[in-house]
mmCIF file of C-alpha atoms in Angstrom:
data_model
loop_
_atom_site.group_PDB
_atom_site.id
_atom_site.type_symbol
_atom_site.label_atom_id
_atom_site.label_comp_id
_atom_site.label_asym_id
_atom_site.label_seq_id
_atom_site.Cartn_x
_atom_site.Cartn_y
_atom_site.Cartn_z
ATOM 1 C CA UNK A 1 -56.589 28.780 -36.572
ATOM 2 C CA UNK A 2 -58.577 27.675 -33.825
ATOM 3 C CA UNK A 3 -56.648 24.212 -33.990
ATOM 4 C CA UNK A 4 -53.373 25.612 -33.781
ATOM 5 C CA UNK A 5 -54.243 27.880 -30.530
ATOM 6 C CA UNK A 6 -55.440 24.824 -28.989
ATOM 7 C CA UNK A 7 -52.356 23.217 -30.192
ATOM 8 C CA UNK A 8 -50.136 25.860 -29.199
ATOM 9 C CA UNK A 9 -51.353 26.285 -25.709
ATOM 10 C CA UNK A 10 -51.047 22.352 -25.131
ATOM 11 C CA UNK A 11 -47.575 22.487 -25.524
ATOM 12 C CA UNK A 12 -46.597 24.307 -22.542
ATOM 13 C CA UNK A 13 -48.844 21.697 -20.697
ATOM 14 C CA UNK A 14 -46.997 18.455 -22.355
ATOM 15 C CA UNK A 15 -43.994 19.982 -21.711
ATOM 16 C CA UNK A 16 -44.327 20.383 -18.191
ATOM 17 C CA UNK A 17 -45.712 16.818 -17.508
ATOM 18 C CA UNK A 18 -42.980 15.475 -19.535
ATOM 19 C CA UNK A 19 -40.281 16.854 -17.435
ATOM 20 C CA UNK A 20 -42.550 15.825 -14.427
ATOM 21 C CA UNK A 21 -42.571 12.249 -15.464
ATOM 22 C CA UNK A 22 -39.072 12.447 -16.368
ATOM 23 C CA UNK A 23 -37.772 13.727 -12.911
ATOM 24 C CA UNK A 24 -39.995 11.274 -11.182
ATOM 25 C CA UNK A 25 -39.232 8.096 -12.911
ATOM 26 C CA UNK A 26 -35.475 9.535 -12.453
ATOM 27 C CA UNK A 27 -36.072 9.683 -8.881
ATOM 28 C CA UNK A 28 -37.616 6.610 -8.409
ATOM 29 C CA UNK A 29 -35.198 4.782 -10.011
ATOM 30 C CA UNK A 30 -32.491 6.096 -8.009
ATOM 31 C CA UNK A 31 -34.641 4.882 -5.110
ATOM 32 C CA UNK A 32 -34.961 1.536 -6.193
ATOM 33 C CA UNK A 33 -32.274 0.954 -8.160
ATOM 34 C CA UNK A 34 -28.408 2.464 -7.308
ATOM 35 C CA UNK A 35 -26.634 4.230 -9.948
ATOM 36 C CA UNK A 36 -23.976 2.472 -11.671
ATOM 37 C CA UNK A 37 -21.299 3.965 -9.395
ATOM 38 C CA UNK A 38 -22.443 2.584 -6.125
ATOM 39 C CA UNK A 39 -24.156 -0.687 -8.039
ATOM 40 C CA UNK A 40 -20.308 -1.697 -7.856
ATOM 41 C CA UNK A 41 -20.145 -1.901 -4.375
ATOM 42 C CA UNK A 42 -22.812 -2.314 -2.811
ATOM 43 C CA UNK A 43 -24.358 -5.363 -4.314
ATOM 44 C CA UNK A 44 -21.137 -6.915 -5.170
ATOM 45 C CA UNK A 45 -18.315 -8.525 -2.975
ATOM 46 C CA UNK A 46 -14.345 -7.330 -4.036
ATOM 47 C CA UNK A 47 -11.048 -8.486 -3.518
ATOM 48 C CA UNK A 48 -9.019 -6.836 -0.722
ATOM 49 C CA UNK A 49 -5.284 -7.278 -0.278
ATOM 50 C CA UNK A 50 -4.246 -6.511 3.186
ATOM 51 C CA UNK A 51 -0.649 -5.639 3.377
ATOM 52 C CA UNK A 52 0.591 -6.687 7.193
ATOM 53 C CA UNK A 53 3.788 -4.685 7.928
ATOM 54 C CA UNK A 54 4.378 -4.810 11.564
ATOM 55 C CA UNK A 55 3.120 -4.381 15.159
ATOM 56 C CA UNK A 56 4.517 -2.942 18.483
ATOM 57 C CA UNK A 57 3.361 -4.278 21.654
ATOM 58 C CA UNK A 58 4.015 -1.295 24.551
ATOM 59 C CA UNK A 59 4.076 -3.652 27.604
ATOM 60 C CA UNK A 60 6.885 -6.177 26.192
ATOM 61 C CA UNK A 61 9.956 -4.813 26.571
ATOM 62 C CA UNK A 62 11.835 -8.447 26.181
ATOM 63 C CA UNK A 63 9.774 -9.190 23.103
ATOM 64 C CA UNK A 64 12.482 -11.395 21.466
ATOM 65 C CA UNK A 65 12.300 -13.740 24.316
ATOM 66 C CA UNK A 66 8.397 -14.347 23.917
ATOM 67 C CA UNK A 67 6.750 -16.308 21.609
ATOM 68 C CA UNK A 68 6.367 -14.632 18.334
ATOM 69 C CA UNK A 69 2.894 -13.664 17.295
ATOM 70 C CA UNK A 70 0.790 -13.962 14.563
ATOM 71 C CA UNK A 71 -1.903 -11.334 13.217
ATOM 72 C CA UNK A 72 -5.325 -12.335 12.255
ATOM 73 C CA UNK A 73 -7.685 -10.665 9.933
ATOM 74 C CA UNK A 74 -11.396 -11.104 9.956
ATOM 75 C CA UNK A 75 -13.947 -9.688 7.645
ATOM 76 C CA UNK A 76 -17.314 -10.669 6.526
ATOM 77 C CA UNK A 77 -17.488 -14.362 7.068
ATOM 78 C CA UNK A 78 -13.400 -14.732 5.980
ATOM 79 C CA UNK A 79 -11.030 -15.016 8.696
ATOM 80 C CA UNK A 80 -7.211 -15.589 7.843
ATOM 81 C CA UNK A 81 -3.736 -15.341 9.790
ATOM 82 C CA UNK A 82 -0.221 -14.645 8.833
ATOM 83 C CA UNK A 83 2.894 -16.595 9.781
ATOM 84 C CA UNK A 84 4.885 -16.030 13.035
ATOM 85 C CA UNK A 85 6.530 -12.695 12.815
ATOM 86 C CA UNK A 86 10.331 -11.712 13.073
ATOM 87 C CA UNK A 87 11.538 -9.452 15.704
ATOM 88 C CA UNK A 88 13.814 -6.570 14.179
ATOM 89 C CA UNK A 89 15.470 -4.091 16.566
ATOM 90 C CA UNK A 90 16.363 -2.196 13.747
ATOM 91 C CA UNK A 91 13.158 -0.639 13.418
ATOM 92 C CA UNK A 92 12.827 0.640 16.645
ATOM 93 C CA UNK A 93 11.946 -2.784 18.402
ATOM 94 C CA UNK A 94 8.859 -4.464 16.290
ATOM 95 C CA UNK A 95 7.701 -7.698 14.733
ATOM 96 C CA UNK A 96 7.752 -7.944 11.294
ATOM 97 C CA UNK A 97 5.629 -9.595 8.727
ATOM 98 C CA UNK A 98 5.405 -8.248 5.183
ATOM 99 C CA UNK A 99 2.855 -10.541 4.213
ATOM 100 C CA UNK A 100 -0.355 -10.023 2.229
ATOM 101 C CA UNK A 101 -3.759 -11.439 2.986
ATOM 102 C CA UNK A 102 -6.298 -11.661 0.115
ATOM 103 C CA UNK A 103 -10.043 -11.295 1.512
ATOM 104 C CA UNK A 104 -13.044 -11.044 -0.297
ATOM 105 C CA UNK A 105 -14.928 -8.014 1.434
ATOM 106 C CA UNK A 106 -17.894 -5.582 0.919
ATOM 107 C CA UNK A 107 -17.754 -2.041 2.182
ATOM 108 C CA UNK A 108 -20.984 -2.451 4.520
ATOM 109 C CA UNK A 109 -18.206 -4.991 6.249
ATOM 110 C CA UNK A 110 -16.366 -4.827 9.579
ATOM 111 C CA UNK A 111 -12.770 -5.773 9.635
ATOM 112 C CA UNK A 112 -11.197 -7.020 13.028
ATOM 113 C CA UNK A 113 -7.203 -7.009 13.343
ATOM 114 C CA UNK A 114 -6.081 -9.328 16.341
ATOM 115 C CA UNK A 115 -2.757 -9.661 17.465
ATOM 116 C CA UNK A 116 -2.355 -13.129 19.175
ATOM 117 C CA UNK A 117 0.644 -15.227 20.942
ATOM 118 C CA UNK A 118 0.347 -18.843 20.269
ATOM 119 C CA UNK A 119 1.986 -20.658 23.751
ATOM 120 C CA UNK A 120 3.583 -23.601 23.894
ATOM 121 C CA UNK A 121 6.044 -25.301 25.956
ATOM 122 C CA UNK A 122 8.658 -27.781 25.190
ATOM 123 C CA UNK A 123 8.715 -30.293 27.746
ATOM 124 C CA UNK A 124 11.219 -33.348 27.549
ATOM 125 C CA UNK A 125 9.322 -35.774 25.399
ATOM 126 C CA UNK A 126 6.823 -33.663 24.020
ATOM 127 C CA UNK A 127 5.368 -29.998 23.189
ATOM 128 C CA UNK A 128 2.845 -28.706 25.205
ATOM 129 C CA UNK A 129 0.100 -26.615 23.081
ATOM 130 C CA UNK A 130 -1.736 -24.100 25.347
ATOM 131 C CA UNK A 131 -4.633 -21.475 24.605
ATOM 132 C CA UNK A 132 -3.248 -18.823 22.148
ATOM 133 C CA UNK A 133 -2.860 -15.310 24.212
ATOM 134 C CA UNK A 134 -4.800 -12.171 22.723
ATOM 135 C CA UNK A 135 -2.615 -9.138 22.793
ATOM 136 C CA UNK A 136 -5.053 -6.913 21.440
ATOM 137 C CA UNK A 137 -7.460 -6.097 18.708
ATOM 138 C CA UNK A 138 -8.231 -2.865 16.044
ATOM 139 C CA UNK A 139 -12.041 -2.891 14.836
ATOM 140 C CA UNK A 140 -12.452 -0.236 11.459
ATOM 141 C CA UNK A 141 -15.280 -0.634 8.404
ATOM 142 C CA UNK A 142 -13.876 -1.264 5.528
ATOM 143 C CA UNK A 143 -15.914 1.761 4.215
ATOM 144 C CA UNK A 144 -13.188 4.144 6.032
ATOM 145 C CA UNK A 145 -10.429 2.366 4.012
ATOM 146 C CA UNK A 146 -12.185 2.947 0.509
ATOM 147 C CA UNK A 147 -11.923 6.391 1.217
ATOM 148 C CA UNK A 148 -8.153 6.602 1.369
ATOM 149 C CA UNK A 149 -7.678 4.645 -1.919
ATOM 150 C CA UNK A 150 -5.560 6.507 -4.481
ATOM 151 C CA UNK A 151 -4.963 5.033 -7.853
ATOM 152 C CA UNK A 152 -1.270 3.901 -8.430
ATOM 153 C CA UNK A 153 0.214 2.925 -12.241
ATOM 154 C CA UNK A 154 2.560 -0.261 -11.978
ATOM 155 C CA UNK A 155 3.523 -0.622 -15.512
ATOM 156 C CA UNK A 156 2.989 -4.519 -16.073
ATOM 157 C CA UNK A 157 0.330 -4.987 -13.281
ATOM 158 C CA UNK A 158 -1.827 -1.973 -14.472
ATOM 159 C CA UNK A 159 -3.814 0.730 -12.412
ATOM 160 C CA UNK A 160 -3.932 -0.457 -9.000
ATOM 161 C CA UNK A 161 -5.707 1.554 -6.088
ATOM 162 C CA UNK A 162 -3.532 1.526 -2.791
ATOM 163 C CA UNK A 163 -3.411 3.386 0.772
ATOM 164 C CA UNK A 164 -0.510 4.533 2.726
ATOM 165 C CA UNK A 165 1.123 3.032 5.329
ATOM 166 C CA UNK A 166 -1.971 2.892 8.092
ATOM 167 C CA UNK A 167 -1.439 2.635 12.382
ATOM 168 C CA UNK A 168 -4.234 0.939 13.869
ATOM 169 C CA UNK A 169 -4.272 1.191 17.928
ATOM 170 C CA UNK A 170 -4.308 -2.344 19.660
ATOM 171 C CA UNK A 171 -7.166 -2.341 22.244
ATOM 172 C CA UNK A 172 -7.581 -4.789 24.792
ATOM 173 C CA UNK A 173 -9.570 -4.108 28.073
ATOM 174 C CA UNK A 174 -10.216 -0.613 26.991
ATOM 175 C CA UNK A 175 -6.477 0.410 27.006
ATOM 176 C CA UNK A 176 -4.110 0.864 24.038
ATOM 177 C CA UNK A 177 -1.848 -1.977 24.317
ATOM 178 C CA UNK A 178 0.220 -1.738 21.058
ATOM 179 C CA UNK A 179 0.046 -0.594 17.396
ATOM 180 C CA UNK A 180 -0.502 -2.684 14.230
ATOM 181 C CA UNK A 181 0.468 -1.270 10.729
ATOM 182 C CA UNK A 182 -1.203 -2.061 7.340
ATOM 183 C CA UNK A 183 -1.990 -1.139 4.020
ATOM 184 C CA UNK A 184 -4.511 -1.811 1.462
ATOM 185 C CA UNK A 185 -4.778 -2.945 -2.237
ATOM 186 C CA UNK A 186 -7.612 -3.587 -4.723
ATOM 187 C CA UNK A 187 -8.090 -3.396 -8.795
ATOM 188 C CA UNK A 188 -11.637 -2.209 -8.304
ATOM 189 C CA UNK A 189 -11.900 1.447 -8.412
ATOM 190 C CA UNK A 190 -13.113 3.426 -4.888
ATOM 191 C CA UNK A 191 -16.995 4.547 -5.236
ATOM 192 C CA UNK A 192 -17.810 7.537 -5.668
ATOM 193 C CA UNK A 193 -18.632 10.174 -2.857
ATOM 194 C CA UNK A 194 -21.845 11.556 -4.124
ATOM 195 C CA UNK A 195 -24.445 10.349 -6.464
ATOM 196 C CA UNK A 196 -24.427 13.852 -7.600
ATOM 197 C CA UNK A 197 -21.595 12.773 -9.916
ATOM 198 C CA UNK A 198 -23.779 11.142 -12.334
ATOM 199 C CA UNK A 199 -26.035 12.518 -14.471
ATOM 200 C CA UNK A 200 -29.486 10.732 -13.727
ATOM 201 C CA UNK A 201 -29.461 10.759 -10.015
ATOM 202 C CA UNK A 202 -31.377 13.338 -8.182
ATOM 203 C CA UNK A 203 -32.335 14.926 -11.636
ATOM 204 C CA UNK A 204 -36.118 16.248 -10.445
ATOM 205 C CA UNK A 205 -34.150 17.675 -7.260
ATOM 206 C CA UNK A 206 -31.313 19.400 -9.221
ATOM 207 C CA UNK A 207 -34.003 20.843 -11.909
ATOM 208 C CA UNK A 208 -36.464 22.268 -9.253
ATOM 209 C CA UNK A 209 -33.017 24.124 -7.507
ATOM 210 C CA UNK A 210 -31.865 25.268 -11.146
ATOM 211 C CA UNK A 211 -35.463 26.976 -11.691
ATOM 212 C CA UNK A 212 -35.231 28.369 -8.086
ATOM 213 C CA UNK A 213 -31.949 29.768 -8.367
ATOM 214 C CA UNK A 214 -32.954 31.279 -12.378
ATOM 215 C CA UNK A 215 -35.978 32.928 -10.518
ATOM 216 C CA UNK A 216 -34.397 34.303 -7.895
ATOM 217 C CA UNK A 217 -31.721 35.751 -10.505
ATOM 218 C CA UNK A 218 -34.471 37.422 -12.524
#
C-alpha cells in the first residue's frame, strides 16, 4: 500500500515535468526551426510573375511624340525589362505593355520598378544612342504583395494566387511624376499571417494562457 501511495504521489509530478518538457521543446523548435508554413517562404525563393499593365507620365502631355518607355523590374539579384510601350489614347492617355516578367524572389526582398525612356537620335548616316532618361521609380517590399494574393481557379492551369491591378506612384527627386499599374501571380500559396494557426507553435505559451483563463473562471 505504501508503494501504491508513493506511485500515486509521483504521477502528478511526472505529468507536470512532461508537460513542461514538451512545452519547452516545442518552443525551442519553433525558435530554432520555423514552422512548416514559415519554412516554405523564409528559406526558399519562389517564382513571382509581375504583370506590367500600363504607366502614366504626368509631365508629358505630348507623350506620343517622345521615345516610348520601358519598365525595368528588379528584385533580389534579378533585373528584367519589358519591350517598348505602346501609346494608347483610348485609356486616358497612357503607355501600355500587358507583359509578364518572371522573377525568382523571397518574401524579404524589395522590388524596384523603374520607368525609363531610351534616347536616340537618327542622323543622316547613323543612329546616335544616348544614356536612357529615368522618368521615376517605385519601391515596395515583396511581403506587402504576398498579403494581397488571393486564390483563383483557372480550370486547366489549376490554382493560381493573384493580386488585383495595383497602382504604384513613380517618384523622382521626392516628387510624384507618374504612376505604374502592376499585378502579381504565383503558384505558391501565400504565407500564414500567424504561427498560432499551427498546432505546435508556442505550445507552452498557449497552455499557460489556458490555465490562467481557467483559474480566473473558477
